[in-house]
Amino acid sequence: MTQPPHDEPTASSPEELRAQVERARAELGETVQALTAKAEEKAAEVKAQTAAKAGELKEQATLKAAELKARAADVAHQAQDRLPEPVRDKAAQAAGQARAKAAEVGQLWEEKAPEPVREKTARGAQLARDNRKVLVAAACVAVVLWLACRRRKG
Protein backbone atom coordinates (compact mmCIF):
# COMPACT_ATOMS: atom_id res chain seq x y z
CA MET A 1 0.00 0.00 0.00
CA THR A 2 1.04 3.59 -0.46
CA GLN A 3 1.72 6.08 2.22
CA PRO A 4 -1.08 8.60 2.91
CA PRO A 5 -0.32 12.30 2.37
CA HIS A 6 1.26 13.93 5.38
CA ASP A 7 -1.33 16.68 5.66
CA GLU A 8 -4.33 14.31 5.69
CA PRO A 9 -4.95 11.99 8.58
CA THR A 10 -5.40 8.33 7.77
CA ALA A 11 -8.92 6.99 7.72
CA SER A 12 -9.99 5.14 10.81
CA SER A 13 -13.01 3.52 9.21
CA PRO A 14 -14.07 2.28 5.76
CA GLU A 15 -16.62 5.10 5.49
CA GLU A 16 -13.94 7.72 6.05
CA LEU A 17 -11.73 5.98 3.50
CA ARG A 18 -14.59 6.02 0.96
CA ALA A 19 -15.17 9.70 1.65
CA GLN A 20 -11.45 10.43 1.12
CA VAL A 21 -11.51 8.48 -2.16
CA GLU A 22 -14.59 10.41 -3.34
CA ARG A 23 -12.92 13.74 -2.46
CA ALA A 24 -9.79 12.68 -4.34
CA ARG A 25 -11.90 11.66 -7.36
CA ALA A 26 -13.73 14.98 -7.30
CA GLU A 27 -10.45 16.91 -7.07
CA LEU A 28 -8.97 14.83 -9.88
CA GLY A 29 -12.06 15.46 -12.04
CA GLU A 30 -11.81 19.21 -11.44
CA THR A 31 -8.10 19.12 -12.29
CA VAL A 32 -8.79 17.25 -15.53
CA GLN A 33 -11.55 19.72 -16.45
CA ALA A 34 -9.25 22.67 -15.77
CA LEU A 35 -6.46 21.15 -17.87
CA THR A 36 -8.90 20.37 -20.68
CA ALA A 37 -10.23 23.92 -20.65
CA LYS A 38 -6.70 25.30 -20.70
CA ALA A 39 -5.74 23.02 -23.62
CA GLU A 40 -8.87 24.00 -25.57
CA GLU A 41 -8.12 27.66 -24.95
CA LYS A 42 -4.56 27.22 -26.19
CA ALA A 43 -5.78 25.30 -29.27
CA ALA A 44 -8.25 28.08 -30.09
CA GLU A 45 -5.49 30.64 -29.71
CA VAL A 46 -3.17 28.68 -32.02
CA LYS A 47 -5.98 28.23 -34.55
CA ALA A 48 -6.68 31.97 -34.54
CA GLN A 49 -2.98 32.76 -34.98
CA THR A 50 -2.74 30.26 -37.83
CA ALA A 51 -5.77 31.74 -39.58
CA ALA A 52 -4.36 35.25 -39.19
CA LYS A 53 -1.00 34.19 -40.59
CA ALA A 54 -2.68 32.38 -43.51
CA GLY A 55 -4.69 35.49 -44.32
CA GLU A 56 -1.57 37.61 -44.14
CA LEU A 57 0.34 35.25 -46.45
CA LYS A 58 -2.56 35.14 -48.91
CA GLU A 59 -2.64 38.93 -49.00
CA GLN A 60 1.12 39.08 -49.57
CA ALA A 61 0.87 36.53 -52.38
CA THR A 62 -1.93 38.48 -54.03
CA LEU A 63 0.06 41.70 -53.84
CA LYS A 64 3.18 40.00 -55.20
CA ALA A 65 1.21 38.46 -58.08
CA ALA A 66 -0.26 41.86 -58.96
CA GLU A 67 3.20 43.41 -58.80
CA LEU A 68 4.68 40.73 -61.07
CA LYS A 69 1.78 41.08 -63.50
CA ALA A 70 2.33 44.84 -63.68
CA ARG A 71 6.08 44.33 -64.19
CA ALA A 72 5.45 41.84 -66.99
CA ALA A 73 3.08 44.27 -68.70
CA ASP A 74 5.68 47.05 -68.36
CA VAL A 75 8.40 44.84 -69.85
CA ALA A 76 6.09 43.90 -72.70
CA HIS A 77 5.38 47.57 -73.46
CA GLN A 78 9.09 48.40 -73.32
CA ALA A 79 9.87 45.52 -75.65
CA GLN A 80 7.18 46.63 -78.08
CA ASP A 81 8.45 50.19 -78.02
CA ARG A 82 11.99 49.03 -78.86
CA LEU A 83 10.96 46.91 -81.80
CA PRO A 84 11.61 48.50 -85.19
CA GLU A 85 8.55 49.39 -87.26
CA PRO A 86 9.10 46.67 -89.91
CA VAL A 87 9.30 44.03 -87.19
CA ARG A 88 6.11 45.30 -85.60
CA ASP A 89 4.37 45.23 -88.97
CA LYS A 90 5.54 41.67 -89.61
CA ALA A 91 4.47 40.64 -86.13
CA ALA A 92 1.03 42.15 -86.66
CA GLN A 93 0.75 40.43 -90.03
CA ALA A 94 1.86 37.11 -88.52
CA ALA A 95 -0.62 37.57 -85.68
CA GLY A 96 -3.43 38.13 -88.17
CA GLN A 97 -2.46 35.02 -90.11
CA ALA A 98 -2.21 33.05 -86.88
CA ARG A 99 -5.68 34.21 -85.81
CA ALA A 100 -7.15 33.19 -89.15
CA LYS A 101 -5.46 29.79 -89.05
CA ALA A 102 -6.53 29.32 -85.42
CA ALA A 103 -10.13 30.05 -86.33
CA GLU A 104 -9.93 27.53 -89.17
CA VAL A 105 -8.38 24.89 -86.91
CA GLY A 106 -10.91 25.68 -84.21
CA GLN A 107 -13.77 25.05 -86.57
CA LEU A 108 -12.24 21.75 -87.65
CA TRP A 109 -11.67 20.87 -84.01
CA GLU A 110 -15.31 21.52 -83.11
CA GLU A 111 -16.38 19.18 -85.86
CA LYS A 112 -13.98 16.29 -85.19
CA ALA A 113 -12.93 16.24 -81.49
CA PRO A 114 -14.68 14.09 -78.87
CA GLU A 115 -16.74 15.92 -76.23
CA PRO A 116 -14.51 15.28 -73.14
CA VAL A 117 -11.45 16.52 -75.01
CA ARG A 118 -13.31 19.63 -76.20
CA GLU A 119 -14.34 20.42 -72.62
CA LYS A 120 -10.75 20.20 -71.35
CA THR A 121 -9.44 22.37 -74.16
CA ALA A 122 -12.21 24.89 -73.56
CA ARG A 123 -11.10 25.17 -69.92
CA GLY A 124 -7.49 25.64 -71.06
CA ALA A 125 -8.52 28.30 -73.55
CA GLN A 126 -10.50 30.12 -70.87
CA LEU A 127 -7.46 30.04 -68.58
CA ALA A 128 -5.34 31.49 -71.39
CA ARG A 129 -7.91 34.25 -71.97
CA ASP A 130 -7.98 35.04 -68.27
CA ASN A 131 -4.18 35.41 -68.26
CA ARG A 132 -3.87 37.08 -71.65
CA LYS A 133 -1.61 39.94 -70.53
CA VAL A 134 0.94 37.59 -68.99
CA LEU A 135 0.95 35.41 -72.11
CA VAL A 136 1.35 38.42 -74.39
CA ALA A 137 4.19 39.73 -72.24
CA ALA A 138 5.90 36.35 -72.34
CA ALA A 139 5.48 36.19 -76.12
CA CYS A 140 6.96 39.67 -76.52
CA VAL A 141 9.93 38.77 -74.36
CA ALA A 142 10.43 35.61 -76.42
CA VAL A 143 10.36 37.64 -79.67
CA VAL A 144 12.86 40.14 -78.30
CA LEU A 145 15.18 37.36 -77.18
CA TRP A 146 14.85 35.63 -80.55
CA LEU A 147 15.68 38.86 -82.36
CA ALA A 148 18.66 39.51 -80.10
CA CYS A 149 20.02 36.02 -80.71
CA ARG A 150 19.45 36.39 -84.44
CA ARG A 151 21.32 39.72 -84.55
CA ARG A 152 24.31 38.23 -82.72
CA LYS A 153 24.54 35.37 -85.20
CA GLY A 154 24.12 37.67 -88.21
XYZ file of N, CA and C in Angstrom:
462
model
N 0.834 -1.185 0.000
C 0.000 0.000 0.000
C 0.875 1.243 0.000
N 0.282 2.341 -0.408
C 1.036 3.589 -0.460
C 0.869 4.344 0.833
N 1.773 5.261 1.022
C 1.722 6.084 2.225
C 0.692 7.183 2.035
N -0.117 7.508 3.025
C -1.084 8.605 2.906
C -0.347 9.939 2.908
N -0.963 10.977 2.344
C -0.325 12.296 2.374
C -0.121 12.741 3.813
N 0.912 13.514 4.020
C 1.259 13.933 5.383
C 0.271 14.921 5.958
N -0.412 15.673 5.122
C -1.333 16.677 5.658
C -2.727 16.116 5.916
N -3.018 14.911 5.428
C -4.331 14.313 5.694
C -4.162 13.165 6.670
N -5.035 13.123 7.645
C -4.949 11.990 8.578
C -5.443 10.722 7.881
N -4.956 9.589 8.355
C -5.405 8.326 7.775
C -6.827 8.056 8.234
N -7.532 7.295 7.397
C -8.923 6.990 7.723
C -8.961 5.925 8.807
N -9.862 6.118 9.728
C -9.986 5.141 10.811
C -11.092 4.145 10.534
N -11.927 4.443 9.524
C -13.013 3.521 9.213
C -13.184 3.437 7.684
N -13.840 2.410 7.212
C -14.068 2.283 5.765
C -14.879 3.447 5.201
N -15.819 3.975 5.971
C -16.615 5.100 5.493
C -15.741 6.331 5.283
N -14.853 6.588 6.202
C -13.942 7.723 6.051
C -13.035 7.517 4.838
N -12.570 6.295 4.639
C -11.734 5.978 3.496
C -12.501 6.213 2.188
N -13.757 5.789 2.139
C -14.589 6.020 0.958
C -14.771 7.524 0.721
N -15.001 8.258 1.777
C -15.173 9.701 1.655
C -13.895 10.356 1.122
N -12.727 9.901 1.612
C -11.451 10.432 1.119
C -11.271 10.106 -0.372
N -11.630 8.886 -0.751
C -11.513 8.479 -2.160
C -12.433 9.340 -3.025
N -13.647 9.587 -2.569
C -14.585 10.414 -3.335
C -14.070 11.838 -3.480
N -13.494 12.387 -2.394
C -12.919 13.739 -2.463
C -11.769 13.764 -3.460
N -10.928 12.740 -3.410
C -9.795 12.675 -4.336
C -10.284 12.570 -5.774
N -11.323 11.777 -6.005
C -11.896 11.655 -7.357
C -12.449 12.997 -7.830
N -13.152 13.683 -6.938
C -13.733 14.979 -7.299
C -12.630 15.979 -7.634
N -11.574 16.013 -6.814
C -10.453 16.911 -7.065
C -9.767 16.563 -8.384
N -9.595 15.272 -8.646
C -8.971 14.829 -9.883
C -9.835 15.222 -11.082
N -11.148 15.069 -10.966
C -12.062 15.464 -12.043
C -11.978 16.952 -12.328
N -11.925 17.757 -11.255
C -11.807 19.205 -11.436
C -10.484 19.565 -12.101
N -9.417 18.875 -11.703
C -8.101 19.123 -12.294
C -8.111 18.783 -13.783
N -8.708 17.650 -14.121
C -8.792 17.247 -15.530
C -9.609 18.257 -16.321
N -10.717 18.719 -15.758
C -11.549 19.716 -16.447
C -10.770 21.012 -16.663
N -10.027 21.432 -15.648
C -9.249 22.666 -15.766
C -8.172 22.520 -16.838
N -7.485 21.381 -16.855
C -6.456 21.151 -17.871
C -7.059 21.080 -19.270
N -8.221 20.455 -19.385
C -8.903 20.370 -20.684
C -9.294 21.761 -21.168
N -9.833 22.565 -20.277
C -10.230 23.921 -20.650
C -9.018 24.738 -21.087
N -7.923 24.578 -20.368
C -6.696 25.297 -20.698
C -6.169 24.849 -22.062
N -6.202 23.543 -22.341
C -5.738 23.017 -23.623
C -6.634 23.501 -24.765
N -7.941 23.521 -24.539
C -8.868 23.998 -25.573
C -8.650 25.479 -25.855
N -8.387 26.234 -24.790
C -8.125 27.657 -24.948
C -6.857 27.880 -25.770
N -5.827 27.103 -25.460
C -4.561 27.217 -26.191
C -4.752 26.810 -27.653
N -5.517 25.752 -27.904
C -5.782 25.298 -29.271
C -6.531 26.370 -30.057
N -7.502 27.010 -29.424
C -8.251 28.075 -30.094
C -7.337 29.253 -30.416
N -6.439 29.554 -29.495
C -5.485 30.644 -29.715
C -4.561 30.327 -30.893
N -4.047 29.102 -30.927
C -3.166 28.685 -32.022
C -3.922 28.697 -33.348
N -5.165 28.238 -33.331
C -5.984 28.227 -34.547
C -6.202 29.651 -35.053
N -6.475 30.578 -34.149
C -6.680 31.969 -34.542
C -5.393 32.562 -35.112
N -4.259 32.259 -34.481
C -2.976 32.759 -34.982
C -2.678 32.190 -36.365
N -2.974 30.905 -36.544
C -2.737 30.261 -37.830
C -3.612 30.885 -38.911
N -4.863 31.121 -38.607
C -5.773 31.739 -39.582
C -5.309 33.152 -39.927
N -4.851 33.887 -38.929
C -4.365 35.245 -39.186
C -3.124 35.212 -40.081
N -2.221 34.300 -39.796
C -0.999 34.186 -40.592
C -1.327 33.756 -42.019
N -2.272 32.828 -42.177
C -2.679 32.376 -43.512
C -3.280 33.536 -44.295
N -4.106 34.327 -43.653
C -4.689 35.490 -44.323
C -3.624 36.491 -44.732
N -2.662 36.690 -43.858
C -1.565 37.610 -44.143
C -0.743 37.120 -45.338
N -0.433 35.824 -45.354
C 0.342 35.255 -46.453
C -0.437 35.313 -47.769
N -1.728 35.073 -47.697
C -2.557 35.145 -48.906
C -2.546 36.563 -49.457
N -2.662 37.530 -48.575
C -2.643 38.928 -48.999
C -1.300 39.287 -49.629
N -0.202 38.828 -49.017
C 1.123 39.082 -49.570
C 1.273 38.441 -50.948
N 0.773 37.215 -51.090
C 0.869 36.527 -52.377
C 0.065 37.256 -53.442
N -1.106 37.746 -53.080
C -1.933 38.483 -54.029
C -1.236 39.766 -54.469
N -0.649 40.468 -53.511
C 0.061 41.703 -53.836
C 1.264 41.422 -54.730
N 2.004 40.361 -54.412
C 3.185 40.000 -55.199
C 2.778 39.611 -56.612
N 1.691 38.860 -56.753
C 1.211 38.464 -58.080
C 0.819 39.695 -58.898
N 0.138 40.628 -58.266
C -0.257 41.856 -58.965
C 0.981 42.652 -59.376
N 1.964 42.697 -58.498
C 3.204 43.414 -58.803
C 3.925 42.768 -59.993
N 4.016 41.443 -59.977
C 4.677 40.733 -61.073
C 3.913 40.905 -62.384
N 2.608 40.889 -62.297
C 1.785 41.084 -63.495
C 2.032 42.476 -64.080
N 2.087 43.477 -63.221
C 2.334 44.844 -63.677
C 3.734 44.959 -64.283
N 4.716 44.315 -63.653
C 6.080 44.331 -64.189
C 6.146 43.676 -65.561
N 5.455 42.544 -65.709
C 5.449 41.840 -66.988
C 4.814 42.706 -68.072
N 3.732 43.388 -67.738
C 3.084 44.273 -68.704
C 4.012 45.421 -69.081
N 4.733 45.962 -68.104
C 5.679 47.047 -68.359
C 6.806 46.573 -69.280
N 7.335 45.394 -69.010
C 8.396 44.841 -69.846
C 7.889 44.612 -71.266
N 6.666 44.136 -71.377
C 6.087 43.904 -72.699
C 5.955 45.219 -73.467
N 5.505 46.264 -72.791
C 5.382 47.567 -73.458
C 6.752 48.098 -73.859
N 7.739 47.941 -72.996
C 9.088 48.399 -73.325
C 9.639 47.628 -74.518
N 9.396 46.338 -74.536
C 9.873 45.519 -75.646
C 9.189 45.939 -76.946
N 7.898 46.186 -76.882
C 7.175 46.626 -78.079
C 7.689 47.969 -78.566
N 7.965 48.863 -77.642
C 8.449 50.187 -78.023
C 9.826 50.118 -78.682
N 10.639 49.148 -78.315
C 11.994 49.033 -78.856
C 12.040 48.316 -80.208
N 10.968 47.629 -80.538
C 10.961 46.911 -81.805
C 10.899 47.896 -82.967
N 11.687 47.638 -84.007
C 11.609 48.498 -85.191
C 10.245 48.347 -85.871
N 9.850 49.374 -86.608
C 8.545 49.392 -87.261
C 8.333 48.198 -88.194
N 9.319 47.836 -89.029
C 9.098 46.674 -89.906
C 8.830 45.383 -89.126
N 9.504 45.231 -88.002
C 9.302 44.029 -87.186
C 7.900 44.034 -86.593
N 7.465 45.197 -86.139
C 6.108 45.301 -85.597
C 5.067 44.991 -86.659
N 5.299 45.497 -87.871
C 4.374 45.226 -88.967
C 4.314 43.735 -89.273
N 5.501 43.111 -89.329
C 5.543 41.673 -89.606
C 4.877 40.886 -88.487
N 5.094 41.320 -87.269
C 4.474 40.639 -86.126
C 2.953 40.775 -86.189
N 2.471 41.944 -86.546
C 1.030 42.147 -86.655
C 0.460 41.296 -87.783
N 1.195 41.249 -88.905
C 0.754 40.432 -90.033
C 0.738 38.954 -89.643
N 1.792 38.508 -88.961
C 1.857 37.113 -88.518
C 0.745 36.817 -87.515
N 0.449 37.769 -86.655
C -0.616 37.569 -85.675
C -1.958 37.433 -86.375
N -2.181 38.240 -87.409
C -3.428 38.133 -88.169
C -3.549 36.788 -88.855
N -2.457 36.334 -89.460
C -2.464 35.023 -90.106
C -2.689 33.915 -89.079
N -2.052 34.051 -87.933
C -2.208 33.048 -86.878
C -3.652 33.004 -86.384
N -4.275 34.176 -86.236
C -5.676 34.212 -85.808
C -6.578 33.528 -86.829
N -6.340 33.806 -88.103
C -7.152 33.194 -89.154
C -6.971 31.683 -89.160
N -5.732 31.229 -89.056
C -5.465 29.791 -89.049
C -6.064 29.159 -87.795
N -5.962 29.844 -86.671
C -6.529 29.319 -85.423
C -8.038 29.176 -85.525
N -8.686 30.136 -86.162
C -10.134 30.052 -86.334
C -10.485 28.859 -87.218
N -9.696 28.662 -88.265
C -9.927 27.530 -89.169
C -9.739 26.203 -88.435
N -8.655 26.107 -87.680
C -8.381 24.885 -86.915
C -9.440 24.690 -85.838
N -9.872 25.760 -85.233
C -10.910 25.676 -84.207
C -12.206 25.120 -84.761
N -12.554 25.557 -85.926
C -13.766 25.053 -86.566
C -13.641 23.563 -86.854
N -12.492 23.163 -87.375
C -12.241 21.753 -87.653
C -12.280 20.946 -86.359
N -11.708 21.528 -85.326
C -11.673 20.871 -84.009
C -13.087 20.637 -83.490
N -13.936 21.641 -83.584
C -15.314 21.520 -83.111
C -16.054 20.399 -83.842
N -15.709 20.214 -85.086
C -16.382 19.182 -85.865
C -15.877 17.777 -85.539
N -14.589 17.616 -85.254
C -13.982 16.290 -85.185
C -13.655 15.785 -83.769
N -13.426 16.663 -82.812
C -12.927 16.241 -81.490
C -14.041 15.643 -80.632
N -13.694 14.639 -79.801
C -14.681 14.086 -78.868
C -15.042 15.101 -77.780
N -16.219 14.968 -77.213
C -16.744 15.925 -76.228
C -15.832 16.121 -75.010
N -15.356 15.045 -74.325
C -14.508 15.278 -73.140
C -13.238 16.063 -73.462
N -12.667 15.813 -74.621
C -11.448 16.522 -75.010
C -11.768 17.983 -75.296
N -12.906 18.244 -75.926
C -13.306 19.631 -76.197
C -13.516 20.409 -74.911
N -14.111 19.748 -73.906
C -14.340 20.424 -72.622
C -13.021 20.814 -71.966
N -12.055 19.904 -71.967
C -10.749 20.203 -71.348
C -10.037 21.332 -72.093
N -10.093 21.291 -73.406
C -9.441 22.367 -74.164
C -10.163 23.691 -73.967
N -11.462 23.649 -73.811
C -12.206 24.886 -73.555
C -11.780 25.500 -72.229
N -11.577 24.648 -71.224
C -11.099 25.169 -69.925
C -9.709 25.770 -70.069
N -8.841 25.103 -70.832
C -7.488 25.636 -71.056
C -7.527 26.954 -71.799
N -8.391 27.052 -72.794
C -8.521 28.298 -73.552
C -9.033 29.418 -72.655
N -9.979 29.103 -71.787
C -10.498 30.124 -70.871
C -9.404 30.600 -69.924
N -8.578 29.675 -69.455
C -7.460 30.037 -68.580
C -6.487 30.949 -69.322
N -6.221 30.647 -70.591
C -5.338 31.490 -71.389
C -5.951 32.884 -71.576
N -7.257 32.944 -71.822
C -7.907 34.253 -71.974
C -7.863 35.043 -70.670
N -8.010 34.348 -69.566
C -7.977 35.035 -68.270
C -6.590 35.601 -67.966
N -5.558 34.975 -68.508
C -4.178 35.409 -68.258
C -3.539 35.953 -69.535
N -4.318 36.610 -70.338
C -3.868 37.082 -71.647
C -2.673 38.022 -71.547
N -2.699 38.962 -70.624
C -1.609 39.938 -70.527
C -0.279 39.254 -70.230
N -0.301 38.301 -69.342
C 0.936 37.586 -68.991
C 1.441 36.811 -70.202
N 0.541 36.171 -70.924
C 0.948 35.408 -72.112
C 1.496 36.327 -73.192
N 0.863 37.474 -73.392
C 1.347 38.424 -74.390
C 2.723 38.945 -73.982
N 2.892 39.250 -72.714
C 4.187 39.731 -72.242
C 5.258 38.663 -72.457
N 4.939 37.429 -72.140
C 5.899 36.346 -72.338
C 6.237 36.181 -73.817
N 5.242 36.303 -74.685
C 5.484 36.189 -76.121
C 6.374 37.326 -76.614
N 6.132 38.527 -76.121
C 6.958 39.667 -76.516
C 8.399 39.480 -76.071
N 8.581 39.026 -74.868
C 9.929 38.765 -74.363
C 10.604 37.701 -75.219
N 9.860 36.670 -75.590
C 10.426 35.613 -76.425
C 10.837 36.166 -77.783
N 10.025 37.041 -78.379
C 10.360 37.637 -79.673
C 11.608 38.498 -79.555
N 11.688 39.282 -78.500
C 12.860 40.140 -78.304
C 14.114 39.283 -78.140
N 14.023 38.240 -77.358
C 15.177 37.361 -77.185
C 15.562 36.689 -78.499
N 14.580 36.269 -79.259
C 14.850 35.633 -80.549
C 15.546 36.619 -81.489
N 15.060 37.859 -81.517
C 15.678 38.862 -82.363
C 17.104 39.172 -81.912
N 17.317 39.237 -80.616
C 18.658 39.513 -80.105
C 19.615 38.386 -80.476
N 19.171 37.151 -80.344
C 20.024 36.017 -80.712
C 20.280 36.015 -82.212
N 19.309 36.370 -82.993
C 19.445 36.386 -84.438
C 20.440 37.472 -84.882
N 20.389 38.626 -84.220
C 21.324 39.716 -84.546
C 22.753 39.329 -84.221
N 22.951 38.637 -83.116
C 24.313 38.227 -82.716
C 24.900 37.240 -83.715
N 24.063 36.364 -84.224
C 24.537 35.374 -85.200
C 24.828 36.030 -86.550
N 24.021 37.033 -86.906
C 24.120 37.670 -88.212
C 25.122 38.749 -88.210
